[in-house]
Amino acid sequence: MNVANPVAIPSSGASDTAVVAPRRSQPAFVWEDPLLLEGALSEDERMIRDAAHQFCQEKLAAPRAGGVPQGDLRPRDHERVR
């Protein structure tokens, strides 16, 4: 069976009278909401989600790698002495 182009064979007719089935279009994948949960939340639940997200970004987010020295990034105790 050709998966790219499915064929529907009528049960009452011969196999040489096959009709090509229309291709179904799939909905576009939403990367921002892959499980489509946004539509399932009430307004109150969205407000709670947004407040929790804002708190985490302000208070819990780890600092970026701005404090890393640009020279040697390996710890000295892992180097071998030859």
mmCIF file of N, CA and C in Angstrom:
data_model
loop_
_atom_site.group_PDB
_atom_site.id
_atom_site.type_symbol
_atom_site.label_atom_id
_atom_site.label_comp_id
_atom_site.label_asym_id
_atom_site.label_seq_id
_atom_site.Cartn_x
_atom_site.Cartn_y
_atom_site.Cartn_z
ATOM 1 N N MET A 1 0.845 -1.188 0.000
ATOM 2 C CA MET A 1 0.000 0.000 0.000
ATOM 3 C C MET A 1 0.880 1.236 0.000
ATOM 4 N N ASN A 2 0.577 2.165 -0.825
ATOM 5 C CA ASN A 2 1.322 3.399 -0.913
ATOM 6 C C ASN A 2 0.808 4.360 0.153
ATOM 7 N N VAL A 3 1.619 4.629 1.175
ATOM 8 C CA VAL A 3 1.191 5.456 2.298
ATOM 9 C C VAL A 3 1.091 6.924 1.901
ATOM 10 N N ALA A 4 1.947 7.378 1.019
ATOM 11 C CA ALA A 4 1.934 8.776 0.622
ATOM 12 C C ALA A 4 0.684 9.133 -0.179
ATOM 13 N N ASN A 5 0.103 8.169 -0.880
ATOM 14 C CA ASN A 5 -1.073 8.424 -1.698
ATOM 15 C C ASN A 5 -2.067 7.280 -1.463
ATOM 16 N N PRO A 6 -2.874 7.334 -0.375
ATOM 17 C CA PRO A 6 -3.784 6.235 -0.060
ATOM 18 C C PRO A 6 -4.858 6.053 -1.127
ATOM 19 N N VAL A 7 -5.243 4.819 -1.332
ATOM 20 C CA VAL A 7 -6.226 4.489 -2.354
ATOM 21 C C VAL A 7 -7.413 3.812 -1.687
ATOM 22 N N ALA A 8 -8.617 4.273 -2.011
ATOM 23 C CA ALA A 8 -9.841 3.658 -1.509
ATOM 24 C C ALA A 8 -10.438 2.817 -2.626
ATOM 25 N N ILE A 9 -10.674 1.533 -2.350
ATOM 26 C CA ILE A 9 -11.245 0.632 -3.345
ATOM 27 C C ILE A 9 -12.698 0.383 -2.973
ATOM 28 N N PRO A 10 -13.633 0.726 -3.862
ATOM 29 C CA PRO A 10 -15.046 0.494 -3.552
ATOM 30 C C PRO A 10 -15.332 -1.003 -3.413
ATOM 31 N N SER A 11 -16.180 -1.345 -2.457
ATOM 32 C CA SER A 11 -16.466 -2.763 -2.212
ATOM 33 C C SER A 11 -17.336 -3.372 -3.309
ATOM 34 N N SER A 12 -18.108 -2.570 -4.013
ATOM 35 C CA SER A 12 -18.990 -3.114 -5.036
ATOM 36 C C SER A 12 -18.350 -3.188 -6.417
ATOM 37 N N GLY A 13 -17.237 -2.504 -6.620
ATOM 38 C CA GLY A 13 -16.630 -2.460 -7.938
ATOM 39 C C GLY A 13 -15.374 -3.299 -8.020
ATOM 40 N N ALA A 14 -14.809 -3.336 -9.204
ATOM 41 C CA ALA A 14 -13.571 -4.073 -9.413
ATOM 42 C C ALA A 14 -12.398 -3.267 -8.870
ATOM 43 N N SER A 15 -11.276 -3.927 -8.656
ATOM 44 C CA SER A 15 -10.116 -3.264 -8.078
ATOM 45 C C SER A 15 -9.483 -2.268 -9.043
ATOM 46 N N ASP A 16 -9.802 -2.357 -10.335
ATOM 47 C CA ASP A 16 -9.208 -1.416 -11.278
ATOM 48 C C ASP A 16 -9.948 -0.074 -11.320
ATOM 49 N N THR A 17 -11.036 0.064 -10.537
ATOM 50 C CA THR A 17 -11.772 1.326 -10.474
ATOM 51 C C THR A 17 -11.483 2.051 -9.160
ATOM 52 N N ALA A 18 -10.243 1.956 -8.718
ATOM 53 C CA ALA A 18 -9.866 2.569 -7.445
ATOM 54 C C ALA A 18 -9.956 4.086 -7.524
ATOM 55 N N VAL A 19 -10.346 4.686 -6.423
ATOM 56 C CA VAL A 19 -10.481 6.136 -6.326
ATOM 57 C C VAL A 19 -9.467 6.626 -5.306
ATOM 58 N N VAL A 20 -8.733 7.666 -5.637
ATOM 59 C CA VAL A 20 -7.749 8.214 -4.712
ATOM 60 C C VAL A 20 -8.479 9.005 -3.640
ATOM 61 N N ALA A 21 -8.202 8.666 -2.379
ATOM 62 C CA ALA A 21 -8.828 9.353 -1.256
ATOM 63 C C ALA A 21 -8.198 10.733 -1.078
ATOM 64 N N PRO A 22 -8.982 11.718 -0.703
ATOM 65 C CA PRO A 22 -8.408 13.054 -0.496
ATOM 66 C C PRO A 22 -7.443 13.049 0.688
ATOM 67 N N ARG A 23 -6.366 13.795 0.553
ATOM 68 C CA ARG A 23 -5.360 13.851 1.605
ATOM 69 C C ARG A 23 -5.862 14.769 2.713
ATOM 70 N N ARG A 24 -5.780 14.284 3.935
ATOM 71 C CA ARG A 24 -6.225 15.075 5.078
ATOM 72 C C ARG A 24 -5.104 16.024 5.495
ATOM 73 N N SER A 25 -5.454 17.260 5.699
ATOM 74 C CA SER A 25 -4.448 18.210 6.167
ATOM 75 C C SER A 25 -4.381 18.148 7.684
ATOM 76 N N GLN A 26 -3.165 18.104 8.195
ATOM 77 C CA GLN A 26 -2.970 18.060 9.639
ATOM 78 C C GLN A 26 -2.853 19.486 10.159
ATOM 79 N N PRO A 27 -3.357 19.732 11.363
ATOM 80 C CA PRO A 27 -3.219 21.077 11.920
ATOM 81 C C PRO A 27 -1.752 21.386 12.187
ATOM 82 N N ALA A 28 -1.408 22.639 12.105
ATOM 83 C CA ALA A 28 -0.029 23.057 12.336
ATOM 84 C C ALA A 28 0.342 22.843 13.798
ATOM 85 N N PHE A 29 1.577 22.409 14.034
ATOM 86 C CA PHE A 29 2.061 22.196 15.395
ATOM 87 C C PHE A 29 2.372 23.536 16.036
ATOM 88 N N VAL A 30 1.907 23.735 17.261
ATOM 89 C CA VAL A 30 2.110 24.993 17.982
ATOM 90 C C VAL A 30 3.237 24.782 18.982
ATOM 91 N N TRP A 31 4.408 25.349 18.709
ATOM 92 C CA TRP A 31 5.570 25.148 19.570
ATOM 93 C C TRP A 31 5.401 25.816 20.922
ATOM 94 N N GLU A 32 4.708 26.922 21.004
ATOM 95 C CA GLU A 32 4.532 27.629 22.267
ATOM 96 C C GLU A 32 3.598 26.877 23.216
ATOM 97 N N ASP A 33 2.678 26.091 22.674
ATOM 98 C CA ASP A 33 1.705 25.349 23.479
ATOM 99 C C ASP A 33 1.472 23.983 22.828
ATOM 100 N N PRO A 34 2.459 23.053 22.923
ATOM 101 C CA PRO A 34 2.362 21.793 22.184
ATOM 102 C C PRO A 34 1.199 20.903 22.614
ATOM 103 N N LEU A 35 0.754 21.001 23.845
ATOM 104 C CA LEU A 35 -0.370 20.173 24.314
ATOM 105 C C LEU A 35 -1.691 20.919 24.257
ATOM 106 N N LEU A 36 -1.670 22.135 23.718
ATOM 107 C CA LEU A 36 -2.869 22.977 23.584
ATOM 108 C C LEU A 36 -3.588 23.163 24.919
ATOM 109 N N LEU A 37 -2.796 23.441 25.961
ATOM 110 C CA LEU A 37 -3.360 23.645 27.293
ATOM 111 C C LEU A 37 -3.898 25.056 27.486
ATOM 112 N N GLU A 38 -3.433 25.989 26.688
ATOM 113 C CA GLU A 38 -3.863 27.382 26.831
ATOM 114 C C GLU A 38 -5.377 27.509 26.726
ATOM 115 N N GLY A 39 -5.984 26.795 25.821
ATOM 116 C CA GLY A 39 -7.426 26.866 25.652
ATOM 117 C C GLY A 39 -8.206 26.203 26.769
ATOM 118 N N ALA A 40 -7.547 25.312 27.523
ATOM 119 C CA ALA A 40 -8.233 24.607 28.602
ATOM 120 C C ALA A 40 -8.202 25.378 29.923
ATOM 121 N N LEU A 41 -7.372 26.430 30.018
ATOM 122 C CA LEU A 41 -7.251 27.181 31.268
ATOM 123 C C LEU A 41 -8.305 28.278 31.349
ATOM 124 N N SER A 42 -8.814 28.475 32.565
ATOM 125 C CA SER A 42 -9.723 29.596 32.783
ATOM 126 C C SER A 42 -8.890 30.866 32.949
ATOM 127 N N GLU A 43 -9.553 32.002 33.006
ATOM 128 C CA GLU A 43 -8.846 33.277 33.169
ATOM 129 C C GLU A 43 -8.095 33.319 34.499
ATOM 130 N N ASP A 44 -8.706 32.799 35.562
ATOM 131 C CA ASP A 44 -8.046 32.770 36.868
ATOM 132 C C ASP A 44 -6.804 31.880 36.836
ATOM 133 N N GLU A 45 -6.900 30.746 36.168
ATOM 134 C CA GLU A 45 -5.747 29.837 36.070
ATOM 135 C C GLU A 45 -4.615 30.468 35.262
ATOM 136 N N ARG A 46 -4.944 31.222 34.233
ATOM 137 C CA ARG A 46 -3.908 31.923 33.460
ATOM 138 C C ARG A 46 -3.222 32.981 34.300
ATOM 139 N N MET A 47 -4.000 33.695 35.119
ATOM 140 C CA MET A 47 -3.407 34.719 35.980
ATOM 141 C C MET A 47 -2.462 34.093 36.999
ATOM 142 N N ILE A 48 -2.836 32.957 37.566
ATOM 143 C CA ILE A 48 -1.980 32.257 38.530
ATOM 144 C C ILE A 48 -0.711 31.769 37.832
ATOM 145 N N ARG A 49 -0.864 31.210 36.638
ATOM 146 C CA ARG A 49 0.301 30.743 35.874
ATOM 147 C C ARG A 49 1.252 31.882 35.562
ATOM 148 N N ASP A 50 0.706 33.003 35.128
ATOM 149 C CA ASP A 50 1.543 34.147 34.779
ATOM 150 C C ASP A 50 2.251 34.721 36.009
ATOM 151 N N ALA A 51 1.548 34.772 37.156
ATOM 152 C CA ALA A 51 2.160 35.287 38.382
ATOM 153 C C ALA A 51 3.282 34.354 38.846
ATOM 154 N N ALA A 52 3.071 33.042 38.763
ATOM 155 C CA ALA A 52 4.109 32.089 39.147
ATOM 156 C C ALA A 52 5.309 32.191 38.212
ATOM 157 N N HIS A 53 5.066 32.370 36.918
ATOM 158 C CA HIS A 53 6.154 32.519 35.955
ATOM 159 C C HIS A 53 6.963 33.785 36.238
ATOM 160 N N GLN A 54 6.274 34.881 36.522
ATOM 161 C CA GLN A 54 6.965 36.133 36.809
ATOM 162 C C GLN A 54 7.794 36.012 38.079
ATOM 163 N N PHE A 55 7.258 35.378 39.131
ATOM 164 C CA PHE A 55 8.008 35.186 40.373
ATOM 165 C C PHE A 55 9.266 34.364 40.136
ATOM 166 N N CYS A 56 9.130 33.280 39.382
ATOM 167 C CA CYS A 56 10.277 32.422 39.109
ATOM 168 C C CYS A 56 11.350 33.158 38.306
ATOM 169 N N GLN A 57 10.951 33.971 37.352
ATOM 170 C CA GLN A 57 11.916 34.717 36.558
ATOM 171 C C GLN A 57 12.650 35.757 37.391
ATOM 172 N N GLU A 58 11.947 36.386 38.329
ATOM 173 C CA GLU A 58 12.561 37.442 39.137
ATOM 174 C C GLU A 58 13.387 36.890 40.298
ATOM 175 N N LYS A 59 12.872 35.882 40.997
ATOM 176 C CA LYS A 59 13.501 35.435 42.239
ATOM 177 C C LYS A 59 14.338 34.169 42.108
ATOM 178 N N LEU A 60 13.969 33.265 41.213
ATOM 179 C CA LEU A 60 14.607 31.958 41.181
ATOM 180 C C LEU A 60 15.513 31.726 39.988
ATOM 181 N N ALA A 61 15.449 32.573 38.993
ATOM 182 C CA ALA A 61 16.233 32.348 37.780
ATOM 183 C C ALA A 61 17.720 32.418 38.111
ATOM 184 N N ALA A 62 18.462 31.436 37.618
ATOM 185 C CA ALA A 62 19.904 31.398 37.854
ATOM 186 C C ALA A 62 20.572 32.514 37.059
ATOM 187 N N PRO A 63 21.605 33.094 37.626
ATOM 188 C CA PRO A 63 22.309 34.123 36.869
ATOM 189 C C PRO A 63 22.972 33.524 35.639
ATOM 190 N N ARG A 64 23.111 34.310 34.629
ATOM 191 C CA ARG A 64 23.735 33.850 33.395
ATOM 192 C C ARG A 64 25.237 33.685 33.602
ATOM 193 N N ALA A 65 25.920 33.192 32.607
ATOM 194 C CA ALA A 65 27.335 32.865 32.722
ATOM 195 C C ALA A 65 28.227 34.091 32.579
ATOM 196 N N GLY A 66 27.836 35.217 33.092
ATOM 197 C CA GLY A 66 28.632 36.428 32.986
ATOM 198 C C GLY A 66 29.848 36.418 33.892
ATOM 199 N N GLY A 67 29.815 35.634 34.972
ATOM 200 C CA GLY A 67 30.924 35.619 35.919
ATOM 201 C C GLY A 67 31.998 34.602 35.611
ATOM 202 N N VAL A 68 31.898 33.882 34.527
ATOM 203 C CA VAL A 68 32.884 32.866 34.176
ATOM 204 C C VAL A 68 34.095 33.546 33.549
ATOM 205 N N PRO A 69 35.303 33.233 34.044
ATOM 206 C CA PRO A 69 36.487 33.841 33.429
ATOM 207 C C PRO A 69 36.671 33.360 31.994
ATOM 208 N N GLN A 70 37.181 34.209 31.147
ATOM 209 C CA GLN A 70 37.298 33.892 29.728
ATOM 210 C C GLN A 70 38.502 33.021 29.401
ATOM 211 N N GLY A 71 39.475 32.951 30.268
ATOM 212 C CA GLY A 71 40.697 32.191 29.983
ATOM 213 C C GLY A 71 40.475 30.693 30.048
ATOM 214 N N ASP A 72 40.921 30.064 31.108
ATOM 215 C CA ASP A 72 40.842 28.622 31.271
ATOM 216 C C ASP A 72 39.552 28.265 31.998
ATOM 217 N N LEU A 73 38.717 27.456 31.395
ATOM 218 C CA LEU A 73 37.431 27.097 32.000
ATOM 219 C C LEU A 73 37.495 25.796 32.789
ATOM 220 N N ARG A 74 38.623 25.070 32.716
ATOM 221 C CA ARG A 74 38.735 23.805 33.439
ATOM 222 C C ARG A 74 39.255 24.040 34.849
ATOM 223 N N PRO A 75 38.764 23.294 35.830
ATOM 224 C CA PRO A 75 39.325 23.393 37.169
ATOM 225 C C PRO A 75 40.758 22.855 37.180
ATOM 226 N N ARG A 76 41.603 23.452 37.955
ATOM 227 C CA ARG A 76 43.016 23.065 38.014
ATOM 228 C C ARG A 76 43.217 21.673 38.614
ATOM 229 N N ASP A 77 42.348 21.220 39.482
ATOM 230 C CA ASP A 77 42.561 19.919 40.130
ATOM 231 C C ASP A 77 42.319 18.736 39.183
ATOM 232 N N HIS A 78 41.793 18.972 38.008
ATOM 233 C CA HIS A 78 41.592 17.877 37.042
ATOM 234 C C HIS A 78 42.742 17.721 36.058
ATOM 235 N N GLU A 79 43.732 18.586 36.133
ATOM 236 C CA GLU A 79 44.861 18.484 35.215
ATOM 237 C C GLU A 79 45.876 17.464 35.741
ATOM 238 N N ARG A 80 46.502 16.739 34.825
ATOM 239 C CA ARG A 80 47.526 15.776 35.212
ATOM 240 C C ARG A 80 48.896 16.453 35.217
ATOM 241 N N VAL A 81 49.712 15.997 36.126
ATOM 242 C CA VAL A 81 51.087 16.477 36.170
ATOM 243 C C VAL A 81 51.939 15.431 35.482
ATOM 244 N N ARG A 82 52.714 15.827 34.477
ATOM 245 C CA ARG A 82 53.554 14.852 33.747
ATOM 246 C C ARG A 82 54.979 15.011 34.117
#
